[in-house]
Coordinates of C-alpha atoms in Angstrom, one line a residue:
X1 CA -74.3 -10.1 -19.1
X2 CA -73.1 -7.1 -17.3
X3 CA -69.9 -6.8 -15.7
X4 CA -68.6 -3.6 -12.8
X5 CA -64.8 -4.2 -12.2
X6 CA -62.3 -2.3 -10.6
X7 CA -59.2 -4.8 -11.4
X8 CA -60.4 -6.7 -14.3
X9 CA -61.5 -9.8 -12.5
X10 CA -65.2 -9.2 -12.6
X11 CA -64.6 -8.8 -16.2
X12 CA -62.9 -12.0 -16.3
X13 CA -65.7 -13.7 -14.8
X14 CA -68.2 -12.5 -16.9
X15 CA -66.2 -13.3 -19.8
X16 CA -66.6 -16.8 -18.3
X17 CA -70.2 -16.7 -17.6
X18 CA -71.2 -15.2 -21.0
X19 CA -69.2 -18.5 -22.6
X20 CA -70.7 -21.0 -20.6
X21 CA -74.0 -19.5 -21.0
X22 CA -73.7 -19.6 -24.9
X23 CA -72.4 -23.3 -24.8
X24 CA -75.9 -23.7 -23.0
X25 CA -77.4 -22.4 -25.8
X26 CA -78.2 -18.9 -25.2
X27 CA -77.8 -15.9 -26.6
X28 CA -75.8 -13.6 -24.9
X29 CA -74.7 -9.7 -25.1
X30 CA -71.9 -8.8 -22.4
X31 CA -71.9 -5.2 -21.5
X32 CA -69.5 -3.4 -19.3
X33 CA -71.8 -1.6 -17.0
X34 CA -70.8 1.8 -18.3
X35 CA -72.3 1.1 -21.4
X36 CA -76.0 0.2 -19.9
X37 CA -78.8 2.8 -20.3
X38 CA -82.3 3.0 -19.1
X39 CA -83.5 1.8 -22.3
X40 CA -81.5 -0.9 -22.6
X41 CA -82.6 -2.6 -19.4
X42 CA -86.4 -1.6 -20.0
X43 CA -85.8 -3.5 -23.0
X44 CA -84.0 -6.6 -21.4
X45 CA -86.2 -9.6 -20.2
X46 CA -82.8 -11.5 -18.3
X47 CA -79.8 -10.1 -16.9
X48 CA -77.1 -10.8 -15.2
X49 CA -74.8 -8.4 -13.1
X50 CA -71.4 -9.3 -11.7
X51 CA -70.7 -6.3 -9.2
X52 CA -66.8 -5.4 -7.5
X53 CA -67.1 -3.3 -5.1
X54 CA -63.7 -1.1 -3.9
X55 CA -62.9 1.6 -1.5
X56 CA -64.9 2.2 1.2
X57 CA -68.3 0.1 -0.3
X58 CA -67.4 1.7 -3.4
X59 CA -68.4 0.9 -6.9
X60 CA -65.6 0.4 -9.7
X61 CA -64.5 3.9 -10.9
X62 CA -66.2 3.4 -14.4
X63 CA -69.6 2.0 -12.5
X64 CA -69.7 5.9 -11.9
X65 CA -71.7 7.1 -15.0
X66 CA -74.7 4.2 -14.6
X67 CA -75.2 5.5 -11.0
X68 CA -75.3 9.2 -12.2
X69 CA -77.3 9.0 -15.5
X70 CA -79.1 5.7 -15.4
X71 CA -80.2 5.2 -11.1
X72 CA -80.9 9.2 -10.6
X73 CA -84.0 8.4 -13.6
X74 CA -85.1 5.2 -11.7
X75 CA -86.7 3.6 -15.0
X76 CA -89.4 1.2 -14.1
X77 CA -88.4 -2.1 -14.8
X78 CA -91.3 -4.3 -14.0
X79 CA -90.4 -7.0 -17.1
X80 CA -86.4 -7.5 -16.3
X81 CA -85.8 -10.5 -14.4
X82 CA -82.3 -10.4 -12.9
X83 CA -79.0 -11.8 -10.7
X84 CA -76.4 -10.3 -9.3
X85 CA -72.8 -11.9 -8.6
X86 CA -71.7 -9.5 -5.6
X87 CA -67.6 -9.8 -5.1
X88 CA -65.6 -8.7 -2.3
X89 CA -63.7 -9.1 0.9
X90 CA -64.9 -10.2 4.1
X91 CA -62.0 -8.4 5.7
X92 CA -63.8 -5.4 4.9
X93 CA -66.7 -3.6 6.9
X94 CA -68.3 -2.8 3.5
X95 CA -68.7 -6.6 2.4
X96 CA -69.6 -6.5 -1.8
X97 CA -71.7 -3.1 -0.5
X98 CA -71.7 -2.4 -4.5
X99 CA -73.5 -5.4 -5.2
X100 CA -75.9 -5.4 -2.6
X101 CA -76.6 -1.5 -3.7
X102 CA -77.0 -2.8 -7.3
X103 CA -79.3 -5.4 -5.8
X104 CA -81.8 -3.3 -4.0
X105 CA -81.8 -0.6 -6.6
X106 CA -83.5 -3.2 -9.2
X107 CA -85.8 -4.6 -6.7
X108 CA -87.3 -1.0 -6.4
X109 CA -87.8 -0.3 -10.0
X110 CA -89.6 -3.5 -9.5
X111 CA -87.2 -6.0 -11.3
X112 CA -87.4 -9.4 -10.5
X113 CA -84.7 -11.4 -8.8
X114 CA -83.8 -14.7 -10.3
X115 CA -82.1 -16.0 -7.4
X116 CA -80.3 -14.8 -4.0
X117 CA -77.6 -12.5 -4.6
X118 CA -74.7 -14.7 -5.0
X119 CA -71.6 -12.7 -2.5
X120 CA -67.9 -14.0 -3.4
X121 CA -65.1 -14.0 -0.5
X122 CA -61.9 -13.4 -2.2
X123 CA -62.7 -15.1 -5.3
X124 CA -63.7 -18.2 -3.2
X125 CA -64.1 -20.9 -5.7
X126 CA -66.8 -22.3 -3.7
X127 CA -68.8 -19.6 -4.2
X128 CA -68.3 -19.1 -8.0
X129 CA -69.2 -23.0 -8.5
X130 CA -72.1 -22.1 -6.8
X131 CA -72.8 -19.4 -9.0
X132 CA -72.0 -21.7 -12.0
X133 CA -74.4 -24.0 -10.9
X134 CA -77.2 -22.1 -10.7
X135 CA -76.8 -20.8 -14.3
X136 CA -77.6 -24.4 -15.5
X137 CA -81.2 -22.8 -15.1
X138 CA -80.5 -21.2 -18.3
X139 CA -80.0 -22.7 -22.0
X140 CA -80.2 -26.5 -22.1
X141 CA -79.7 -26.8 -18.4
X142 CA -76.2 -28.4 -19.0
X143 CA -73.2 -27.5 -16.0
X144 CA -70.1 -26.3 -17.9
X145 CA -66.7 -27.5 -16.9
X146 CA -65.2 -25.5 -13.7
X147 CA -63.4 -22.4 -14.8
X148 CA -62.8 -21.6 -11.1
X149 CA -59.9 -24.3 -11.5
X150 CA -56.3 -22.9 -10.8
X151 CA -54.1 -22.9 -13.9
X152 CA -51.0 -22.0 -12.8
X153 CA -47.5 -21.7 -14.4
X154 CA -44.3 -22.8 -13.0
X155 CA -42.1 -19.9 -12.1
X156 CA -38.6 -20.1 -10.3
X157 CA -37.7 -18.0 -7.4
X158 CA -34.3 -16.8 -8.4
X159 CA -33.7 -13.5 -5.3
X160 CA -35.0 -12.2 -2.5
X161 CA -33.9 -9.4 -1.0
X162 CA -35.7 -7.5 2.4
X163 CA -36.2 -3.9 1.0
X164 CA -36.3 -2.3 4.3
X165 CA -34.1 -3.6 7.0
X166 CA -34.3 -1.5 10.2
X167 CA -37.8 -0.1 9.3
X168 CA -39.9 -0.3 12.1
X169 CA -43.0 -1.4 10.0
X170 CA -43.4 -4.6 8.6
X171 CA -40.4 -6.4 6.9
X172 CA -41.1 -5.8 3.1
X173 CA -39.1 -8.3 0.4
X174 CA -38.3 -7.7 -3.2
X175 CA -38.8 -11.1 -5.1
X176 CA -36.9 -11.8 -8.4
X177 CA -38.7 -14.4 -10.8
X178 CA -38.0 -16.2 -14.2
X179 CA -40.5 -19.3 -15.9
X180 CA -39.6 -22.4 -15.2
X181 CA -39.1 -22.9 -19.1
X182 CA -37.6 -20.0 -19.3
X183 CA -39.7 -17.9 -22.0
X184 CA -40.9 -14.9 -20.4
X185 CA -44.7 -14.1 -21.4
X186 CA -46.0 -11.0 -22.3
X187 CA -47.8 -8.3 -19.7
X188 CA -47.9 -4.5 -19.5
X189 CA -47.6 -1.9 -16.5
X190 CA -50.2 -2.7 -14.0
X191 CA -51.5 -6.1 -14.6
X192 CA -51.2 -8.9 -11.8
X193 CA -49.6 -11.9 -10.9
X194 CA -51.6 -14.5 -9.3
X195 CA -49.7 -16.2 -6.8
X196 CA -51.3 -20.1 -5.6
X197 CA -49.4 -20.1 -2.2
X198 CA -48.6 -22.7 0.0
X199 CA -48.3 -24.0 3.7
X200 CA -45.1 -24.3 5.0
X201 CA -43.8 -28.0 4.8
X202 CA -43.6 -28.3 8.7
X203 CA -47.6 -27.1 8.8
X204 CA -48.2 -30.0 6.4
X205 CA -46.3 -32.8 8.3
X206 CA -47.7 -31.2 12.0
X207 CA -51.4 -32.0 10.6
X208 CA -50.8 -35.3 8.8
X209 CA -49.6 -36.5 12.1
X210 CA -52.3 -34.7 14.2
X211 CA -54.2 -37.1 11.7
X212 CA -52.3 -40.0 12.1
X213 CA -51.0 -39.9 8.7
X214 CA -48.1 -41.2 6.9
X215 CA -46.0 -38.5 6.0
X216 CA -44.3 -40.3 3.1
X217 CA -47.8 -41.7 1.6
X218 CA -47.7 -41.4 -2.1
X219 CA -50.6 -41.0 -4.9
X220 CA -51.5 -43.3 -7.7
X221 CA -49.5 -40.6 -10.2
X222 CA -46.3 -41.0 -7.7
X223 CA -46.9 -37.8 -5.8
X224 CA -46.3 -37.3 -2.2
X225 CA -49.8 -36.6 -0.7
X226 CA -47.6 -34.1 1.1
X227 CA -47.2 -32.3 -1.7
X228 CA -51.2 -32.0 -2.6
X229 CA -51.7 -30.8 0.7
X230 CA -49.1 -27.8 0.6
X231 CA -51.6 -26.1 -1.8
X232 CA -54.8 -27.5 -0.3
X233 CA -57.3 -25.9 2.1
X234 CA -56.3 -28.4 5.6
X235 CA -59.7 -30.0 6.5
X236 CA -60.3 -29.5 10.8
X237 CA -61.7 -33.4 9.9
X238 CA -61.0 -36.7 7.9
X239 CA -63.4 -39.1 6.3
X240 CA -61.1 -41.9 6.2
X241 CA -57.5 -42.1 5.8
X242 CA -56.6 -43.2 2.1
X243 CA -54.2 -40.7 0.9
X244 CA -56.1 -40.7 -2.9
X245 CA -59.7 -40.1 -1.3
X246 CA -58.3 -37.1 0.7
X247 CA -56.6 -35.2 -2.1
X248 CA -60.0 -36.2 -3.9
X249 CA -62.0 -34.2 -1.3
X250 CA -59.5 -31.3 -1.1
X251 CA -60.0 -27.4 -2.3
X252 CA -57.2 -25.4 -3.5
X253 CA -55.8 -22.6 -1.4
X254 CA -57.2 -19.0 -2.8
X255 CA -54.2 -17.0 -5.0
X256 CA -53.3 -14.0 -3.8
X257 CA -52.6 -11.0 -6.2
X258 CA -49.7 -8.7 -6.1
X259 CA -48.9 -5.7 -8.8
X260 CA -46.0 -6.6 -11.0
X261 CA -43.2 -4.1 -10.5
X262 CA -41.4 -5.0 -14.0
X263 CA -41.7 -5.2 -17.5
X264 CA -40.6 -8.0 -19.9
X265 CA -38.0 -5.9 -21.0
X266 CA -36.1 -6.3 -17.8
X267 CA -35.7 -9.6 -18.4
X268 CA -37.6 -11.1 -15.4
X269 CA -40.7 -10.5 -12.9
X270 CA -40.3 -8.6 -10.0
X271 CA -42.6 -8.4 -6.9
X272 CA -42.5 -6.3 -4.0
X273 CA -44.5 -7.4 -0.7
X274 CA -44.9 -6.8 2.9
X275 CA -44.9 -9.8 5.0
X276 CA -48.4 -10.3 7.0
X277 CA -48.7 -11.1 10.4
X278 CA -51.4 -13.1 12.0
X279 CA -52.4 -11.7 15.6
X280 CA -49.9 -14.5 17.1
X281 CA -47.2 -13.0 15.0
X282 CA -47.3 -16.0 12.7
X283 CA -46.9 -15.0 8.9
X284 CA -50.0 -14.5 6.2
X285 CA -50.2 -17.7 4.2
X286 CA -48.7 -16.3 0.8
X287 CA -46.7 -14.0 2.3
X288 CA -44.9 -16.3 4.7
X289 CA -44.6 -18.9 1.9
X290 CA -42.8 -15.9 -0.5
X291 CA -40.9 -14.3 2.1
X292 CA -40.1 -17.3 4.6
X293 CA -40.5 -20.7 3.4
X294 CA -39.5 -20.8 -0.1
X295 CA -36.2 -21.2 -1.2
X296 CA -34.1 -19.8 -3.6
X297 CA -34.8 -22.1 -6.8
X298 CA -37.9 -23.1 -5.7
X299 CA -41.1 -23.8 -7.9
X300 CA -43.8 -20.7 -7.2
X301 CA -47.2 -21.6 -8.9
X302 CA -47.8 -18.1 -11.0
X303 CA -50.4 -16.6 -13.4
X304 CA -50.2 -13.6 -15.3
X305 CA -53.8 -11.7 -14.9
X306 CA -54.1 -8.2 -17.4
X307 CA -55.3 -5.8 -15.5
X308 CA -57.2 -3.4 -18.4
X309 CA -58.2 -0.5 -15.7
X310 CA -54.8 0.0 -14.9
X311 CA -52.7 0.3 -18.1
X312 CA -50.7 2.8 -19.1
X313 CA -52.3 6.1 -21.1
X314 CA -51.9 6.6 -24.3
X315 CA -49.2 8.9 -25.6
X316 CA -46.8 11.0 -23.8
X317 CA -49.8 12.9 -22.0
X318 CA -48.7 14.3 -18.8
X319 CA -49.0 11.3 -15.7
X320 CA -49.4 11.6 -12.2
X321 CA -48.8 8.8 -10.5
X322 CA -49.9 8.3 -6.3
X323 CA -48.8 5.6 -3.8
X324 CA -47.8 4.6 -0.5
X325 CA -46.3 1.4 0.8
X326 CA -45.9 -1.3 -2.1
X327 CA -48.3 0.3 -4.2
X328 CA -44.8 1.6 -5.2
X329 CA -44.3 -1.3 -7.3
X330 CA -47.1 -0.9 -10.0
X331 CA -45.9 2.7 -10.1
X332 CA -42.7 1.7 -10.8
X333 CA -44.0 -0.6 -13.8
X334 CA -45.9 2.8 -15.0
X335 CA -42.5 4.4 -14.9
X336 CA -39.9 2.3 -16.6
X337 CA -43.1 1.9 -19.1
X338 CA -42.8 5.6 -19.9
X339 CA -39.1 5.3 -19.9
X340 CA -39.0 2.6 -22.7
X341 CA -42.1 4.9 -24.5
X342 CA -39.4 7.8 -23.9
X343 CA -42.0 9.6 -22.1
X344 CA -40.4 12.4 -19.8
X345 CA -43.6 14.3 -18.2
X346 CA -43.9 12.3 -15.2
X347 CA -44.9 13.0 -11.5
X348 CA -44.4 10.7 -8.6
X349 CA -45.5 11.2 -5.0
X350 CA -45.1 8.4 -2.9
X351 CA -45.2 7.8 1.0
X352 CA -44.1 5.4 3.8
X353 CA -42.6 6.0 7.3
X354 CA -38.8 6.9 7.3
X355 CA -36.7 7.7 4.3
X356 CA -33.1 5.4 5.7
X357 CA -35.3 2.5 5.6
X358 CA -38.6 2.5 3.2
X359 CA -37.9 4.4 0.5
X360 CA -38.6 1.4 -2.0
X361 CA -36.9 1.4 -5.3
X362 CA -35.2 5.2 -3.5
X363 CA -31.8 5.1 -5.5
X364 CA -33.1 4.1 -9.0
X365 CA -36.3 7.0 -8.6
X366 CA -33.5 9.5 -7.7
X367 CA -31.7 8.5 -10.6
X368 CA -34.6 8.8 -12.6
X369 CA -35.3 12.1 -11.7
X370 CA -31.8 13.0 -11.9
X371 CA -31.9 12.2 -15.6
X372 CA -34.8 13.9 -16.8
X373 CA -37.4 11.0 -16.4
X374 CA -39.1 12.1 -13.2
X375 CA -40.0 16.0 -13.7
X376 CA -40.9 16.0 -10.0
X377 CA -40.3 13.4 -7.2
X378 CA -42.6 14.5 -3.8
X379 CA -41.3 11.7 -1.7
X380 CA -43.0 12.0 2.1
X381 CA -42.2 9.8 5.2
X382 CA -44.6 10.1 8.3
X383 CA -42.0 9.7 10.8
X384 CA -39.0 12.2 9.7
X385 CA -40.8 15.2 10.7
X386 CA -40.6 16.9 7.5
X387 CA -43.4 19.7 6.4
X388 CA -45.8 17.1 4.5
X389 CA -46.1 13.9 6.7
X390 CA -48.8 12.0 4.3
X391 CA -48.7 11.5 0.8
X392 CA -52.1 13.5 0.8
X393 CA -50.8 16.2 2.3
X394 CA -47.7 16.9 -0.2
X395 CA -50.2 16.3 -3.0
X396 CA -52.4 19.6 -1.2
X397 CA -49.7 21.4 -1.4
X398 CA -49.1 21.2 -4.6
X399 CA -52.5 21.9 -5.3
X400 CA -52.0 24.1 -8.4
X401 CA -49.6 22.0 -10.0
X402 CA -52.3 19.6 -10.0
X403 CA -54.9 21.6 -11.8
X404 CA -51.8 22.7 -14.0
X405 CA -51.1 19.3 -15.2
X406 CA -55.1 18.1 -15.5
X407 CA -55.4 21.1 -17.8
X408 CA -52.7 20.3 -19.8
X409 CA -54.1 16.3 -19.7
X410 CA -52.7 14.2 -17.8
X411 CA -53.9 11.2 -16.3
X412 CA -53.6 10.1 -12.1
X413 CA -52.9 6.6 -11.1
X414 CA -53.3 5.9 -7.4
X415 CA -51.9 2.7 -6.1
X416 CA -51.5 1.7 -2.8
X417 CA -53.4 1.5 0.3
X418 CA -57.3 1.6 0.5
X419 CA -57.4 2.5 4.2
X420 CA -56.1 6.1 4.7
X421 CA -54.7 6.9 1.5
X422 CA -56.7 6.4 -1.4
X423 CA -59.9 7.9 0.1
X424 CA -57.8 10.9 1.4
X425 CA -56.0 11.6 -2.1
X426 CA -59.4 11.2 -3.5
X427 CA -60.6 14.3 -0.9
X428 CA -57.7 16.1 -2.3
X429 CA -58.6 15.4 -5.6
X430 CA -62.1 16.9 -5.4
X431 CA -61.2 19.8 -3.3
X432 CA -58.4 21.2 -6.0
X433 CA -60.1 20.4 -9.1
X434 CA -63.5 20.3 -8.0
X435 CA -66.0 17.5 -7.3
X436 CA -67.7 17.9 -11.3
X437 CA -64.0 17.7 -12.4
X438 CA -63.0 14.4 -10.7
X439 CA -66.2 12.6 -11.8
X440 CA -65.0 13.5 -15.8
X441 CA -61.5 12.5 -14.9
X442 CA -62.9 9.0 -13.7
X443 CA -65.5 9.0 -17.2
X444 CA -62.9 10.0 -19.4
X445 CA -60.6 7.2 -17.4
X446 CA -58.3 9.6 -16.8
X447 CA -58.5 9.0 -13.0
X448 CA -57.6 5.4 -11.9
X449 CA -56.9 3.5 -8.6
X450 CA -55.8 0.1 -7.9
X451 CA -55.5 0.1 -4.0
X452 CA -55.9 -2.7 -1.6

């Protein structure tokens, strides 16, 4: 069982798979894919592959050293009978590329495909029941129990603040949040929270009475149906009308992930998002439910995911740390992390439009600095004019401070946006240091993105 992940959730998932497959019986060894050689596979009769793909059709950053040492030799592999779990996002031209790549590279060497690469939308839970299903062909044949299922805590919305009022992009919100029992759990700089969002409470009642609905009809546990539906998929059609045989039929909403921008030392979880827009101007489902529809005290459906690829370094080795946008918030994590770890060789560039109105988090980073804790703050914004207008373009300027701070080991974090930025810092990256030198950084993990 071999797992490629750029944010920890293939990983997850093949965590899952490896488990269900033992309770079936088998014997299983889970490998990151980093860790899979030529002789390895020549020796392997059935494998399994779950596949991110990132970027621009990218693999995950650690994927790097199979594709250099392992698919340059093109072992012949005419024994290895294998499947491949291909995730990604439809929104993107390069739909699970990495997969599909992964796919067609074992075909040649003349492995043998178990089944149809299996493609995931957004972790659609559809399609990883599918996937579940067809590993009953394995062990005693037996269907595990769904681990697809959402398992959600209750969290509180205690603040909301907008975070850029007269910006002329999109409005962006900080969100305060505590556990509804009030023990905070445990998570480091860069992990996620899983949000399970839902529709607006006038978008429930318009389609239960499109559907000729009660709008008060309760469930045999004393539930309004109203309330399963805010965090259902809305069917376009109805097989019946009896409220317990529709919420039997219905499919939770997907989660949507967002970096944490806190630590449990601050005492709660904080979240900072941009509110989507649909063409019509209408809101993005989680982020019109976060940003428009919930209220102050209301329950938000949360999980805590870890987010390995992203932690903090080791040690007070030099960091550079490289966003845009809201990918400001996991940076922030990163630096109150080194704060607490008393950490002071930091760099942050960071990027948005106009420094009066988007300069996230501005006063506490300035103070930061100011103290000692930020050794240098490149802050650009594309619409003041100034010398530098991108992110990537302060960070080639500062070219030799780079290689400076690589040399004396320090790791880059990039979080933030995949289109534009990342792939242009990662330009930037190979020009100053050198395409060879950027490949060891990403081996020796020393070279990270979480982007989106």
């Amino acid at each position: 069982m071999v797992w490629a992940s750029q944010t920890g959730f293939a990983r997850q998932l093949a965590g899952h798979t490896a488990q269900s497959l033992r309770d079936g019986g088998c014997r299983v060894r889970l490998r990151a894919l980093d860790q899979v050689d030529a002789a390895l596979l020549a020796g392997t009769r059935k494998a399994l592959f779950i596949a991110s793909t990132t970027g621009e059709g990218d693999p995950p950053d650690h994927a790097l050293a199979f594709l250099g040492q392992v698919m340059r030799q093109a072992p012949a592999l005419p024994d290895l009978q294998y499947a491949v779990l291909a995730l990604g996002d439809r929104s993107y031209a390069d739909y699970c590329a990495f997969g599909h790549r992964l796919d067609d590279w074992l075909r040649r060497q003349g492995a043998q495909p178990l089944f149809d690469t299996v493609e995931v939308d957004n972790a659609d839970p559809a399609a990883l029941r599918h996937w579940q299903q067809l590993l009953a062909q394995f062990g005693d044949g037996s269907i595990q129990a769904d681990w697809s299922t959402p398992d959600y805590q209750p969290w509180v919305l205690q603040a909301r603040t907008r975070s850029n009022p007269g910006s002329v992009g999109g409005p962006v919100f900080q969100l305060c949040l505590q556990p509804a029992d009030g023990e905070l759990p445990v998570w480091q700089a860069g992990d996620i929270a899983e949000i399970g969002p839902r529709h607006a409470p006038a978008t429930v009642e318009q389609w239960m009475r499109a559907h000729a609905l009660d709008t008060q009809a309760t469930l045999a546990d004393g539930r309004l149906l109203r309330e399963r539906l805010a965090t259902a998929r809305l069917p376009d059609t109805l097989d019946g009308n009896a409220p317990e045989a529709i919420a039997a039929a219905l499919q939770p909403l997907p989660h949507r992930e967002y970096s944490i921008a806190s630590l449990p030392s601050e005492n709660h979880l904080r979240l900072l998002l941009r509110r989507q827009s649909h063409p019509d101007g209408t809101p993005g489902l989680a982020s019109g439910w976060l940003c428009d529809h919930a209220a102050i005290g209301a329950r938000i459906d949360l999980r805590l995911r870890s987010n390995p690829n992203f932690h903090p370094p080791a040690g007070d080795a030099p960091l550079v740390l490289i966003g845009n946008g809201t990918g400001i918030a996991g940076l922030r994590a990163h630096l109150r992390a080194r704060i607490d770890a008393g950490a002071r060789r930091n760099w942050l560039l960071f990027g948005e439009r106009n420094h009066a109105h988007d300069f996230h988090f501005g006063e506490e980073l300035e103070q930061w600095r100011r103290n000692g804790w930020i050794e240098h703050l490149d802050a650009v914004f594309s619409r003041d004019g100034g010398p530098h207008r991108y992110v990537q373009d302060a960070l080639a300027a500062q070219a030799a401070r780079l290689r400076r701070w690589v040399d004396d080991g320090a790791t880059v974090l990039v979080c933030g946006s995949l289109q534009g930025m990342a792939p242009a810092v990662d330009a930037v990256i190979a020009q100053a240091l050198g395409s060879q030198c950027k490949e060891q950084l990403v081996m020796q993990r020393r070279y990270r993105r979480d982007v989106y």
